[in-house]
Short mmCIF file of C-alpha atoms and ligand atoms in Angstrom, two decimals:
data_model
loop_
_atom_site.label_atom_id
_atom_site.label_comp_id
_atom_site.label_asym_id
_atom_site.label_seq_id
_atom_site.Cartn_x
_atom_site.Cartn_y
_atom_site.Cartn_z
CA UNK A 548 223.51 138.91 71.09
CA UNK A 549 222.36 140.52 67.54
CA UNK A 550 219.01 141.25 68.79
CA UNK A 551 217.46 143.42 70.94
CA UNK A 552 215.57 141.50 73.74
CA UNK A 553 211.37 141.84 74.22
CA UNK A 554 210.61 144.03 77.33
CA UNK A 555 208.59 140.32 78.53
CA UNK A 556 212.06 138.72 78.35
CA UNK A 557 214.40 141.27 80.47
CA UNK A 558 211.34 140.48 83.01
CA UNK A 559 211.50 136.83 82.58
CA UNK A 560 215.27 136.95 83.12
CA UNK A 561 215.31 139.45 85.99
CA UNK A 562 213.09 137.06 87.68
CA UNK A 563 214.78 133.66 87.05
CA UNK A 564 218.26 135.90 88.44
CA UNK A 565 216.28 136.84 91.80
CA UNK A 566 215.10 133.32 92.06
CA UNK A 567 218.61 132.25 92.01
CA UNK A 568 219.78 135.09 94.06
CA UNK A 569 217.26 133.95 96.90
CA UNK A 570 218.40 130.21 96.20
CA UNK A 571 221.67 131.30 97.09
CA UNK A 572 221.00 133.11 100.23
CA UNK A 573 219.18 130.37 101.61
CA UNK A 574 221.75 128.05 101.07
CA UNK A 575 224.38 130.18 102.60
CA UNK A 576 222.29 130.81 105.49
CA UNK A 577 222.15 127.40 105.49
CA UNK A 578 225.64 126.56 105.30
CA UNK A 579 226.23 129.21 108.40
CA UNK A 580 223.84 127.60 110.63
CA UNK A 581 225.50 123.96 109.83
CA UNK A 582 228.95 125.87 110.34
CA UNK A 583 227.84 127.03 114.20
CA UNK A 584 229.50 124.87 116.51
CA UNK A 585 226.43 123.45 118.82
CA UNK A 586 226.45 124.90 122.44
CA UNK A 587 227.52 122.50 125.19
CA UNK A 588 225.27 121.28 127.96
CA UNK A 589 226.23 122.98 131.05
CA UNK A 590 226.96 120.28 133.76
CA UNK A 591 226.02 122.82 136.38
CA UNK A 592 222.75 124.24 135.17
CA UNK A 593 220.23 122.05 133.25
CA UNK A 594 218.69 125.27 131.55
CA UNK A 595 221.40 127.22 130.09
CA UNK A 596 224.26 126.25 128.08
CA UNK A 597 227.89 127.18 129.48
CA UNK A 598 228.25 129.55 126.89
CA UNK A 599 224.45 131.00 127.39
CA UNK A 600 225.49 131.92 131.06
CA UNK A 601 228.53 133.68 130.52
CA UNK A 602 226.79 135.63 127.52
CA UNK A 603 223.53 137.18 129.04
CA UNK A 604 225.36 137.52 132.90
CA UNK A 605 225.60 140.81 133.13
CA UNK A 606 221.88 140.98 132.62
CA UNK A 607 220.99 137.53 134.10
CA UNK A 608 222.52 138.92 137.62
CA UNK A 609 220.11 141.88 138.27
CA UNK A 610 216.95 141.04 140.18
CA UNK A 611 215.13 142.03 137.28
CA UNK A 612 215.64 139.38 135.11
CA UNK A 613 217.22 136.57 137.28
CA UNK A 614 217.40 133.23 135.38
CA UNK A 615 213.34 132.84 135.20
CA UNK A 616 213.96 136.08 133.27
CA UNK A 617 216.19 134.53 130.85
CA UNK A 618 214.50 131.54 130.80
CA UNK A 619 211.02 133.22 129.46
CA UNK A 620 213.53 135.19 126.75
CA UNK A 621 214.73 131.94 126.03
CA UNK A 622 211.12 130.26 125.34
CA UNK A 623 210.09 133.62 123.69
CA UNK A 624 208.46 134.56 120.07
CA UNK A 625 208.42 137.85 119.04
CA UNK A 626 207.59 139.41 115.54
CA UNK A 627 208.99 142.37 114.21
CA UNK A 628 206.99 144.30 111.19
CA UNK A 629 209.70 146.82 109.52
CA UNK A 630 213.33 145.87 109.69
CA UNK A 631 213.82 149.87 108.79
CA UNK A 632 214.84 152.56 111.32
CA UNK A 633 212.75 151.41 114.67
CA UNK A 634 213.01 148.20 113.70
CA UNK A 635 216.98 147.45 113.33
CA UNK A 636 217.62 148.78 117.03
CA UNK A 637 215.23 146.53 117.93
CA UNK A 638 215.80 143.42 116.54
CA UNK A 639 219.76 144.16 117.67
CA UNK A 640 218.61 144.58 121.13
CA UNK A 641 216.36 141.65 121.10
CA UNK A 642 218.49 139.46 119.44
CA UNK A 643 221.29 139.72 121.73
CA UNK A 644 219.27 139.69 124.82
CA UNK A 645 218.55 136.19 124.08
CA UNK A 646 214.81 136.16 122.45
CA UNK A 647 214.66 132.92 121.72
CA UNK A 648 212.82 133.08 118.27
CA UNK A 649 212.81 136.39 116.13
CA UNK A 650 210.36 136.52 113.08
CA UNK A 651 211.41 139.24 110.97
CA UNK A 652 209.29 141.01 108.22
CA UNK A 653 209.73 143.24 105.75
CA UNK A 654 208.79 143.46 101.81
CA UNK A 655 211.61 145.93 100.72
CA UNK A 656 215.22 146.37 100.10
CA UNK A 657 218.27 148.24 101.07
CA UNK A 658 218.48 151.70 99.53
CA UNK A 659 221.59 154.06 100.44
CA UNK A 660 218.93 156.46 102.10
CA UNK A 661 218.26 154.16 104.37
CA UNK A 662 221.37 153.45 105.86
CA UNK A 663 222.23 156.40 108.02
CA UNK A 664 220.00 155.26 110.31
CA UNK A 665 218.74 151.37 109.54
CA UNK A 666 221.93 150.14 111.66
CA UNK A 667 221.77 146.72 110.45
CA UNK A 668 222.27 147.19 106.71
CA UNK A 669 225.54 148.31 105.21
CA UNK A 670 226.73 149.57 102.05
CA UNK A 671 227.26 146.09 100.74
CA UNK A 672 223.86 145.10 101.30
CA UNK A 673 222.25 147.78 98.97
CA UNK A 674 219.58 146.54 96.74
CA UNK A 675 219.07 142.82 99.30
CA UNK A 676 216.14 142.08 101.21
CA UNK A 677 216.35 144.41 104.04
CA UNK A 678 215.44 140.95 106.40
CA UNK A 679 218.66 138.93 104.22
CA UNK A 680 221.11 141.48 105.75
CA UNK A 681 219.57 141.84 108.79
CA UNK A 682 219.47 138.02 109.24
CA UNK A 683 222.91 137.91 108.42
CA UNK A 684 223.99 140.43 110.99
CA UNK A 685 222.15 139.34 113.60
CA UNK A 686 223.36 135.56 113.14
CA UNK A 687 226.89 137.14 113.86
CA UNK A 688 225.34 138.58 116.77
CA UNK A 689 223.76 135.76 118.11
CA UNK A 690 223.86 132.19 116.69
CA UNK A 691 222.32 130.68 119.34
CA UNK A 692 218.30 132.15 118.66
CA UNK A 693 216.41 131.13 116.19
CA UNK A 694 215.92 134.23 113.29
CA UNK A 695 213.19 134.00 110.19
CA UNK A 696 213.60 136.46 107.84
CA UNK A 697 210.39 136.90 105.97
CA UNK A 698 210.61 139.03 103.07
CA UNK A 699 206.79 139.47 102.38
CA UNK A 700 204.52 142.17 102.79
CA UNK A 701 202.22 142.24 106.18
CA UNK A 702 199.05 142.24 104.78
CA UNK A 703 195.32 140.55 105.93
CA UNK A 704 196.24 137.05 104.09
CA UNK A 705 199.76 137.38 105.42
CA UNK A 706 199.10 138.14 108.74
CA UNK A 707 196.29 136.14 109.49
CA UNK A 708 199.11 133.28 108.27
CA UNK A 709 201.87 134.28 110.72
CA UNK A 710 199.28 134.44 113.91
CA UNK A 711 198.03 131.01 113.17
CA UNK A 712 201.40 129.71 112.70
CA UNK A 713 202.56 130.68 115.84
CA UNK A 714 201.67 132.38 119.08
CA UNK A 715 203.71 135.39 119.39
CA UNK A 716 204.40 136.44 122.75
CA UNK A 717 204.50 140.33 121.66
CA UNK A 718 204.79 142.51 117.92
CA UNK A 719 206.50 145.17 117.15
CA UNK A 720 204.97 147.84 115.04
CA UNK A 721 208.39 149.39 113.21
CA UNK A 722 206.80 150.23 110.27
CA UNK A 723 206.19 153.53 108.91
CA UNK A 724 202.04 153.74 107.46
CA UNK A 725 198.75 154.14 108.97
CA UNK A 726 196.97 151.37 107.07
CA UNK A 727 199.12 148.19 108.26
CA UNK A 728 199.28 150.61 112.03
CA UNK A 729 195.74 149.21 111.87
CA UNK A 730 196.01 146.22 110.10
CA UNK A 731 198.91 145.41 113.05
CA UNK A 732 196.29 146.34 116.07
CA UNK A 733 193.32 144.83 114.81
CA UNK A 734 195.13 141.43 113.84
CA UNK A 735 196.72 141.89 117.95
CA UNK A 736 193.50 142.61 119.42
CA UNK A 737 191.74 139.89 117.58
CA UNK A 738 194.94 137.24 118.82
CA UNK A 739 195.40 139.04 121.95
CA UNK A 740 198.58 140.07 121.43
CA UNK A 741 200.23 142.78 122.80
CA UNK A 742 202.03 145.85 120.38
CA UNK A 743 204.78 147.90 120.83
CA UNK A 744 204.49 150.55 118.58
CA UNK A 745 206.88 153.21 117.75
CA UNK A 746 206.98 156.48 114.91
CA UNK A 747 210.08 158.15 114.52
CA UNK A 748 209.91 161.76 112.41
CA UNK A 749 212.56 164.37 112.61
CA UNK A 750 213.88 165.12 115.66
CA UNK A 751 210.99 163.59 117.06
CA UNK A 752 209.71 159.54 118.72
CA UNK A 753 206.54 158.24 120.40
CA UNK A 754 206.28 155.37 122.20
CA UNK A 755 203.62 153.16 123.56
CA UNK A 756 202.38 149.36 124.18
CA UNK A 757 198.71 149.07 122.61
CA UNK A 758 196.24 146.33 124.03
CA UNK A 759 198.18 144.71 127.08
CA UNK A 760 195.93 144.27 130.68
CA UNK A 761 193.57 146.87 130.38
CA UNK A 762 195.39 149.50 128.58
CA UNK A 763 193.81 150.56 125.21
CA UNK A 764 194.35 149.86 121.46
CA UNK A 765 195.53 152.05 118.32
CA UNK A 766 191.89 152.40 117.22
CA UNK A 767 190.32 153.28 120.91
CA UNK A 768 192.60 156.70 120.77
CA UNK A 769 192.25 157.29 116.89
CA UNK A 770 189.40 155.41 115.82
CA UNK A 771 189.34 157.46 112.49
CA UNK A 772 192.32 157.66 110.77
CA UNK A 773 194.32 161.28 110.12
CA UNK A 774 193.73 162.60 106.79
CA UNK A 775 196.24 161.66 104.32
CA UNK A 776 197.62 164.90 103.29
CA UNK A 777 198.66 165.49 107.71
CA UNK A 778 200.65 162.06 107.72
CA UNK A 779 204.64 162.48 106.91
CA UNK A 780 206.89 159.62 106.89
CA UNK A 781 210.95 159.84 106.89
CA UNK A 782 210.79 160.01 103.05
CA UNK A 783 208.98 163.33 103.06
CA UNK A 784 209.84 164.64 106.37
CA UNK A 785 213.47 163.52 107.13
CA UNK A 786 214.87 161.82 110.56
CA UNK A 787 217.92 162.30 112.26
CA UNK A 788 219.49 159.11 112.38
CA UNK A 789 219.53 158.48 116.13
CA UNK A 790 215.75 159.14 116.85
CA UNK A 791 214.39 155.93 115.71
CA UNK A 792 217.83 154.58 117.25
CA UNK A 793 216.25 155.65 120.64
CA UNK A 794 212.97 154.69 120.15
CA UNK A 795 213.86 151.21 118.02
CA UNK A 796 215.76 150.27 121.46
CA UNK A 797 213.03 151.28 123.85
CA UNK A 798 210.79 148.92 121.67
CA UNK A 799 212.85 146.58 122.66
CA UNK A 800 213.11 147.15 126.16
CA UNK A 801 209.42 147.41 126.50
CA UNK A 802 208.94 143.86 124.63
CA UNK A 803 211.53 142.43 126.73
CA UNK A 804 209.79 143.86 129.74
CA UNK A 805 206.86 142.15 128.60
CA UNK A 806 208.00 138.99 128.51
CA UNK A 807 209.99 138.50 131.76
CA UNK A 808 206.81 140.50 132.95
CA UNK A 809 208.06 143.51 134.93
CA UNK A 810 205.92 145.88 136.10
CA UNK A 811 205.97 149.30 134.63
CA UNK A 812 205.01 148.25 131.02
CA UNK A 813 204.17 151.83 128.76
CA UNK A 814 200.46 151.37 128.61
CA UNK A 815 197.55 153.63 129.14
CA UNK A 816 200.39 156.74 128.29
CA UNK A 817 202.66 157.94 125.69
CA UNK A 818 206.08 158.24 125.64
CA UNK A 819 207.03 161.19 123.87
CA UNK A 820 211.08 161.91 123.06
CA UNK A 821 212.24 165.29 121.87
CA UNK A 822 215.57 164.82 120.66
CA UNK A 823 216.16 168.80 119.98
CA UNK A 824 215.71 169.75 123.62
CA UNK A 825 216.93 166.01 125.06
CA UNK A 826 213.15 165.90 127.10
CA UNK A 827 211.27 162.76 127.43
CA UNK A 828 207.88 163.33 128.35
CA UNK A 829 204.94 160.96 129.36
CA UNK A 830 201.33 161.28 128.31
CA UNK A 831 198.75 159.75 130.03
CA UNK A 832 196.09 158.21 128.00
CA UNK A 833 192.76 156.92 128.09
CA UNK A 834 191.76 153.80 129.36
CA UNK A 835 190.50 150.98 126.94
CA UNK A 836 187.81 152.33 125.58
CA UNK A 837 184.48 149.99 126.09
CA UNK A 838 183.00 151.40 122.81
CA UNK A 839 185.97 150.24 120.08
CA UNK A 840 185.18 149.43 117.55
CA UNK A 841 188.07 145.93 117.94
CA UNK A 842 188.43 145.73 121.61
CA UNK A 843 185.47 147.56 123.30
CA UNK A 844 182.85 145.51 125.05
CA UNK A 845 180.89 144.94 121.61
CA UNK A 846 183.29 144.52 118.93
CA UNK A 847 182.13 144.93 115.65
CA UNK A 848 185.25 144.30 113.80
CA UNK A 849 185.59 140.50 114.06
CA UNK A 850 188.06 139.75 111.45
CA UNK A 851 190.43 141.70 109.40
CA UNK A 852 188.81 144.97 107.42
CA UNK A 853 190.09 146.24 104.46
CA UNK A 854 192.85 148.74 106.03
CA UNK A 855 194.02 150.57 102.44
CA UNK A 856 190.18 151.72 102.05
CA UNK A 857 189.91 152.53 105.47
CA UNK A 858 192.15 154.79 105.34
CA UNK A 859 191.56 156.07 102.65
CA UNK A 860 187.55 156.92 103.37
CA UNK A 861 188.27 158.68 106.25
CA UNK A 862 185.65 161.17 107.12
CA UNK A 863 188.24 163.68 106.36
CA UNK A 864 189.20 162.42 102.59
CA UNK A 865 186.13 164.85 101.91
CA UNK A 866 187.80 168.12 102.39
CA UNK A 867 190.78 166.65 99.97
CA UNK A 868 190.99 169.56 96.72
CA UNK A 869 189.41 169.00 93.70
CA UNK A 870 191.84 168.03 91.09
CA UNK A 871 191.53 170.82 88.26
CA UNK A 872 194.82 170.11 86.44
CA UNK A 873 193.56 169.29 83.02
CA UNK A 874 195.56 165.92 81.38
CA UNK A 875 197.36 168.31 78.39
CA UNK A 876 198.70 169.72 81.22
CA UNK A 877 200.07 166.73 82.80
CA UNK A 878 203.46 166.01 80.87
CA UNK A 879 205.90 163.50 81.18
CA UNK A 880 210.17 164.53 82.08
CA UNK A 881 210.73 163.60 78.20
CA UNK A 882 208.93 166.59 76.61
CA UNK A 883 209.94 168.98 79.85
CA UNK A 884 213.03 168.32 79.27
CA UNK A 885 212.72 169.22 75.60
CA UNK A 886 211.19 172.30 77.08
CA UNK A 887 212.83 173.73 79.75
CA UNK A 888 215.53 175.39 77.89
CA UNK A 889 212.88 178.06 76.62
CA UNK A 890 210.88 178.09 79.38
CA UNK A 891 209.87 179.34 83.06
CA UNK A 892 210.48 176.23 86.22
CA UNK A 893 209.11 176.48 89.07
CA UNK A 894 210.66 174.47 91.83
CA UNK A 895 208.43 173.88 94.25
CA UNK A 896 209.88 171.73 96.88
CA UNK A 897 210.99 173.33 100.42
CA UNK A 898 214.37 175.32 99.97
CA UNK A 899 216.35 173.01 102.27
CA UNK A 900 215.64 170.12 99.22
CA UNK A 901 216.49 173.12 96.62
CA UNK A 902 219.51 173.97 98.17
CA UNK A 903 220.52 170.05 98.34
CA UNK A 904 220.14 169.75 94.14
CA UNK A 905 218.14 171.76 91.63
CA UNK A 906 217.79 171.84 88.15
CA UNK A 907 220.43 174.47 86.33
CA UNK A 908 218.22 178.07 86.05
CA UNK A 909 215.31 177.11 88.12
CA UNK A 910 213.36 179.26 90.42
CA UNK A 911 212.12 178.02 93.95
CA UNK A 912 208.97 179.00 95.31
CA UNK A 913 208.16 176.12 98.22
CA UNK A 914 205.03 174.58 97.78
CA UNK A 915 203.89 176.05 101.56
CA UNK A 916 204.84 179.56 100.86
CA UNK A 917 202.57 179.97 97.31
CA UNK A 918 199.63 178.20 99.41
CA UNK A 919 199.99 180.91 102.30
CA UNK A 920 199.80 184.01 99.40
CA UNK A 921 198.25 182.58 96.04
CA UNK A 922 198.11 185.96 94.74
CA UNK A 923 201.20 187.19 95.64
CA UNK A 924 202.58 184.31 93.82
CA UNK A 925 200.43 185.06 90.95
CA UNK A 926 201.81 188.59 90.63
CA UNK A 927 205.50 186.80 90.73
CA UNK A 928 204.88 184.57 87.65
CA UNK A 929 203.05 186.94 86.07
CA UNK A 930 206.09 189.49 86.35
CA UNK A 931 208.72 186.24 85.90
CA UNK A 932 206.97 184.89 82.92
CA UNK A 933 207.32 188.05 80.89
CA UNK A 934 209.92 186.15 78.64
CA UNK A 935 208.23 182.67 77.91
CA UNK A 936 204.86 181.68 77.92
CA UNK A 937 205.61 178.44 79.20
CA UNK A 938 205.72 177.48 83.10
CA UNK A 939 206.55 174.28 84.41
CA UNK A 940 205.87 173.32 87.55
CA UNK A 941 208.52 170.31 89.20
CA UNK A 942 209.06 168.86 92.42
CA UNK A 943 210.13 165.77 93.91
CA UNK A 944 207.67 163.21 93.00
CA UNK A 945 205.14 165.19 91.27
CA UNK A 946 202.31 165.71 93.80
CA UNK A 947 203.24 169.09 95.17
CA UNK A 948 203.36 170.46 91.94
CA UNK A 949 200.39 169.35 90.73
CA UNK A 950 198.60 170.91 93.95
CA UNK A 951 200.54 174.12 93.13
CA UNK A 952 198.74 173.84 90.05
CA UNK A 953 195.44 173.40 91.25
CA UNK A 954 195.68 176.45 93.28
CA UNK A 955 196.72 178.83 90.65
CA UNK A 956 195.38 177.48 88.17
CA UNK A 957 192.17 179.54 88.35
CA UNK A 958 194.33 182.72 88.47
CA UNK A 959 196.55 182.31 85.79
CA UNK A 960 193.28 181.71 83.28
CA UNK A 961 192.84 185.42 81.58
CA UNK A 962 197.16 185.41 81.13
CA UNK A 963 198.62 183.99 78.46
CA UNK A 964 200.51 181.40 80.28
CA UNK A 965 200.39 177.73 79.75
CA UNK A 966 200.96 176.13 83.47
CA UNK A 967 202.07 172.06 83.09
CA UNK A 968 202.81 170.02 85.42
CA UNK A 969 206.17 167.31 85.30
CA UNK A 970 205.05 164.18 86.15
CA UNK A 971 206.79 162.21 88.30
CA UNK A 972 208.66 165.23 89.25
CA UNK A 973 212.42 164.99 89.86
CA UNK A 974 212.52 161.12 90.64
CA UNK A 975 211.25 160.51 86.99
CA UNK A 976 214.03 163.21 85.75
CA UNK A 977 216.55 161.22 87.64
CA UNK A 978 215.35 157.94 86.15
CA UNK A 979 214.75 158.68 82.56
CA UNK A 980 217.11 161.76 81.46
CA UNK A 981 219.76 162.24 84.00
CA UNK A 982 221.15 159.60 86.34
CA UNK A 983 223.78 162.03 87.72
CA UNK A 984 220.67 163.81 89.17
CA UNK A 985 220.87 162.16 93.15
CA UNK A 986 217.00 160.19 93.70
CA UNK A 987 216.69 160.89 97.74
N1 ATP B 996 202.92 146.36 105.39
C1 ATP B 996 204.23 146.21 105.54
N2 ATP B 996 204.78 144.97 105.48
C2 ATP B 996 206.12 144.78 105.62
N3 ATP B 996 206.98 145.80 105.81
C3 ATP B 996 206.49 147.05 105.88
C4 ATP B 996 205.10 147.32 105.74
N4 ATP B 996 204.91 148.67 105.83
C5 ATP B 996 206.13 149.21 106.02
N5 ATP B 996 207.08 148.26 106.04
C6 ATP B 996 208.54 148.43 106.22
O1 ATP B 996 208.75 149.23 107.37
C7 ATP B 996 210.01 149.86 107.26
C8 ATP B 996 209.88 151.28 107.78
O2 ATP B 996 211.15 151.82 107.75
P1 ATP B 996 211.46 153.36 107.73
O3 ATP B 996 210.35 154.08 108.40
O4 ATP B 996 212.81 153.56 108.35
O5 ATP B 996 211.40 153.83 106.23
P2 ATP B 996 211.84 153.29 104.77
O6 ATP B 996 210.60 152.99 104.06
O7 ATP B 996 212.86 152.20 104.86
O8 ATP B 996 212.65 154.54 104.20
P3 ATP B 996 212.25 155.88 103.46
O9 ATP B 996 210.96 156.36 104.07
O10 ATP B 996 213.39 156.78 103.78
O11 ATP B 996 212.15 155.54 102.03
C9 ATP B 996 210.43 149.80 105.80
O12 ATP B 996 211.55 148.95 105.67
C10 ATP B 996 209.21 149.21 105.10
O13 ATP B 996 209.54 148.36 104.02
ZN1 ZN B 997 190.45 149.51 121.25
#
C-alpha cells in the first residue's frame, strides 16, 4: 500500500479482524460441541448417564453427596464473575464436579502476567478472551455441562440482564474491585442469591459466603467503602501464584456445598488463609445486620446504585491530598526521554520493582520511604541535584510519582530545581520509546 492509513481506519480494521476472530471462535466451539459423542442412557439408572456414573463416583459414593447430591449439581446454575486467579480454580473445580450449567464472565484478556497463577489460560491463549480459553479448557474437562462464556463487563445493565435470564443457584465473586464487590452483593441481595466471595493478595486469602439463611451481606460489615488509596489489587501488590489457587478452590467447595445443601456453609465468619505461616483461621462475624442499607429490615437500596460513584464518595475520599503538581510539570515519556540524559531521575517505585528493571543511571528512593522523612529526602535531592537542575520523577504508572511530587513540592520552591513528573510512568516508556523495557 503507497499510503499511509487514517488512525479511523487501523480502528475500523482492527475491529472488522476481532469480529471475525469472535466469528471464528464461535464456530469452533461450535464444531466441538457437534464433535462430542452424546452420552448413552444408562439402562440401570434413569438419572445418570453410564458415563456420568463412572465419572463423578468417587464423589457420588460418600454420604455427602450421594446421588441426590449429584443430581442437584446436575440441575445446577452457577455464575462466575472473574475468570482470573480465584476464578480459574473455581470454575475447574466446578466444572468437573458436574455443575450442570456454568455462566462465565469476564471483560478482559489473557496477558503473560496473568498466567502464573490464572490456571486455565496458557501461553497460547495470550491476548483471547480470558472466558474463550477458559471455555475451551474446561470443554476438555467436561463436555457433558453446559459452559457460557460471556465476555462482557458485569455492570448494573449487565447484571440486571443475567439475573432475569436465569435463576442462579449461587455467584461467585472472583473479581478483584470494590465497586462491582458491591455491585455483585446488592444485585444478590436484591435476587436472593447467595455469594461466595473470595480476595487473594500476597501471601494472603479471605473467604466467606455473603447473604445465605441469616448470615449477613458485603455492605452489613462494610457499609462504607475503604478509601481508595488502602485498596491493593495483584497488579500493585503481587500474589503468589497458589493463594488464589487455594482460595479459587474453596469457592468452589463452598458453592458446591451450597447446592447439595450441607451443613457447615462459611457464613456469619471469615475464613482467613495465611499462606506464609500455612494457618487458616476463622473469624466470626456479625449477624445480618437489621439496619443495611440492601438487606436490613428497611432497605433503602431497592435497585441497583451507581457503584463507581459510590465508591468513589466515600466519606473518606475527603482526606485524599490536594493535587499541587502544576500541568508544565506534568510531561509526557517523549520529552523525558529527550531529557533524562542531562538530568536527575528519581525512581520511585519500591526497590523489589527497581531491582526487577530500572532505567540505566537512575536513583531509587521508594515512594513510602520519602513520605516517612520529606525532609530528609529534600536534603538528598538538594545534595544529588548539585549537577542538573532538572529532576524527574518516574514510576510505574505515574501516580506515585506524582504524589511524590505533591509532597515535596512545597520544599523544593526557594531551590532552583525544576521537579516534573513522567506521565504514565514506566508503562508509557515501555509503550512509546522502548519495547524491550518488560510492562508488568
Ligand atoms: N466488573 C467486572 N466484570 C467482569 N470481569 C471483571 C470485573 N471486574 C473484574 N473482573 C475480572 O476479574 C478478574 C480478576 O482477576 P485477577 O484478580 O487475578 O487480576 P487481573 O486483573 O487478571 O490481573 P492483574 O491485576 O495482574 O492485572 C480479571 O480477569 C478481571 O477482568
Ligand atoms: Zn446487608
Amino acid at each position: 500500500m503507497d499510503r499511509n492509513l487514517q488512525k479511523s481506519e487501523v480502528d475500523e480494521l482492527k475491529q472488522d479482524i476481532q469480529k471475525l476472530k469472535d466469528e471464528l471462535r464461535r464456530k469452533e466451539r461450535l464444531l466441538f460441541e457437534l464433535q462430542q459423542k452424546p452420552l448413552e442412557n444408562c439402562p440401570y439408572n434413569n438419572i445418570f448417564k453410564r458415563d456420568e456414573i463412572v465419572r463423578y463416583s468417587r464423589q457420588m459414593i460418600m454420604s455427602e453427596m450421594g446421588t441426590d447430591g449429584q443430581e442437584a449439581l446436575k440441575n445446577s446454575n452457577v455464575l462466575i464473575v472473574g475468570i482470573g486467579g480465584l476464578g480459574c480454580p473455581a470454575a475447574l473445580y466446578l466444572a468437573s464436579s458436574g455443575v450442570g450449567k456454568l455462566t462465565l464472565v469476564d471483560y478482559d484478556t489473557v496477558e503473560l502476567s496473568n498466567i502464573h497463577r490464572q490456571i486455565l489460560h496458557s501461553e497460547e491463549n495470550i491476548d483471547i478472551p480470558k472466558v474463550d480459553s477458559a471455555y475451551a479448557k474446561l470443554k476438555r474437562l467436561n463436555h457433558n455441562i453446559k459452559i457460557v462464556p460471556l465476555r462482557q463487563l458485569i455492570n448494573n445493565t449487565t447484571v440486571e440482564r443475567l439475573m432475569k435470564s436465569t435463576k442462579y443457584d449461587v455467584v461467585l465473586d472472583c473479581t478483584d474491585n470494590v465497586a462491582t464487590r458491591y455491585l455483585l452483593n446488592d444485585a444478590c441481595v436484591l435476587n436472593n442469591i447467595p455469594l461466595v466471595s473470595g480476595s487473594a493478595l500476597q501471601m494472603e486469602g479471605q473467604l466467606t459466603v455473603y447473604h445465605y439463611m441469616d448470615g449477613p451481606c458485603y455492605r452489613c460489615l462494610f457499609p462504607v467503602p475503604p478509601p481508595p488509596e488502602t485498596v491493593t489489587n495483584c497488579g500493585d501488590g503481587g500474589v503468589l501464584g497458589p493463594i488464589p489457587g487455594v482460595i479459587g478452590t474453596l469457592q468452589a467447595l463452598e458453592a458446591i456445598k451450597i447446592i447439595i445443601k450441607s451443613e457447615g456453609i462459611l457464613t456469619s465468619r471469615f475464613l482467613i488463609f495465611d499462606g506464609a505461616s500455612s494457618t487458616f483461621r476463622n473469624v466470626k462475624l456479625r449477624k445480618r445486620n437489621k439496619d443495611c442499607e440492601v438487606c436490613g429490615d428497611s432497605p433503602t437500596i431497592l435497585t441497583l446504585i451507581n457503584y463507581e460513584q459510590f465508591c468513589r464518595s466515600s466519606a473518606h475520599d475527603k482526606v485524599v491530598d490536594i493535587n499541587i503538581v502544576k500541568p508544565e510539570q506534568q510531561v509526557d515519556v517523549e520529552y523525558f526521554e529527550k531529557c533524562k540524559g542531562t538530568s536527575l531521575v528519581i525512581d520511585v517505585r519500591p526497590e523489589l520493582e527497581f531491582k526487577m528493571c530500572s532505567l540505566p543511571s537512575t536513583i531509587n528512593y521508594p515512594f513510602t520511604k520519602l513520605t516517612k522523612n520529606v525532609g530528609g529526602f529534600t536534603e538528598f535531592l538538594k545534595n544529588q541535584a548539585k549537577t542538573t537542575e532538572n529532576v524527574f520523577f518516574i514510576c510505574r504508572r505515574g501516580n506515585d510519582s506524582q504524589r511524590a511530587l505533591n509532597y515535596i513540592q512545597n520544599d523544593v520552591i526557594d531551590s532552583n530545581l525544576n521537579v516534573y513528573n513522567v506521565k504514565g510512568g514506566l508503562r508509557d516508556y515501555a509503550l512509546k520509546i522502548d519495547s524491550n523495557f518488560p510492562i508488568y
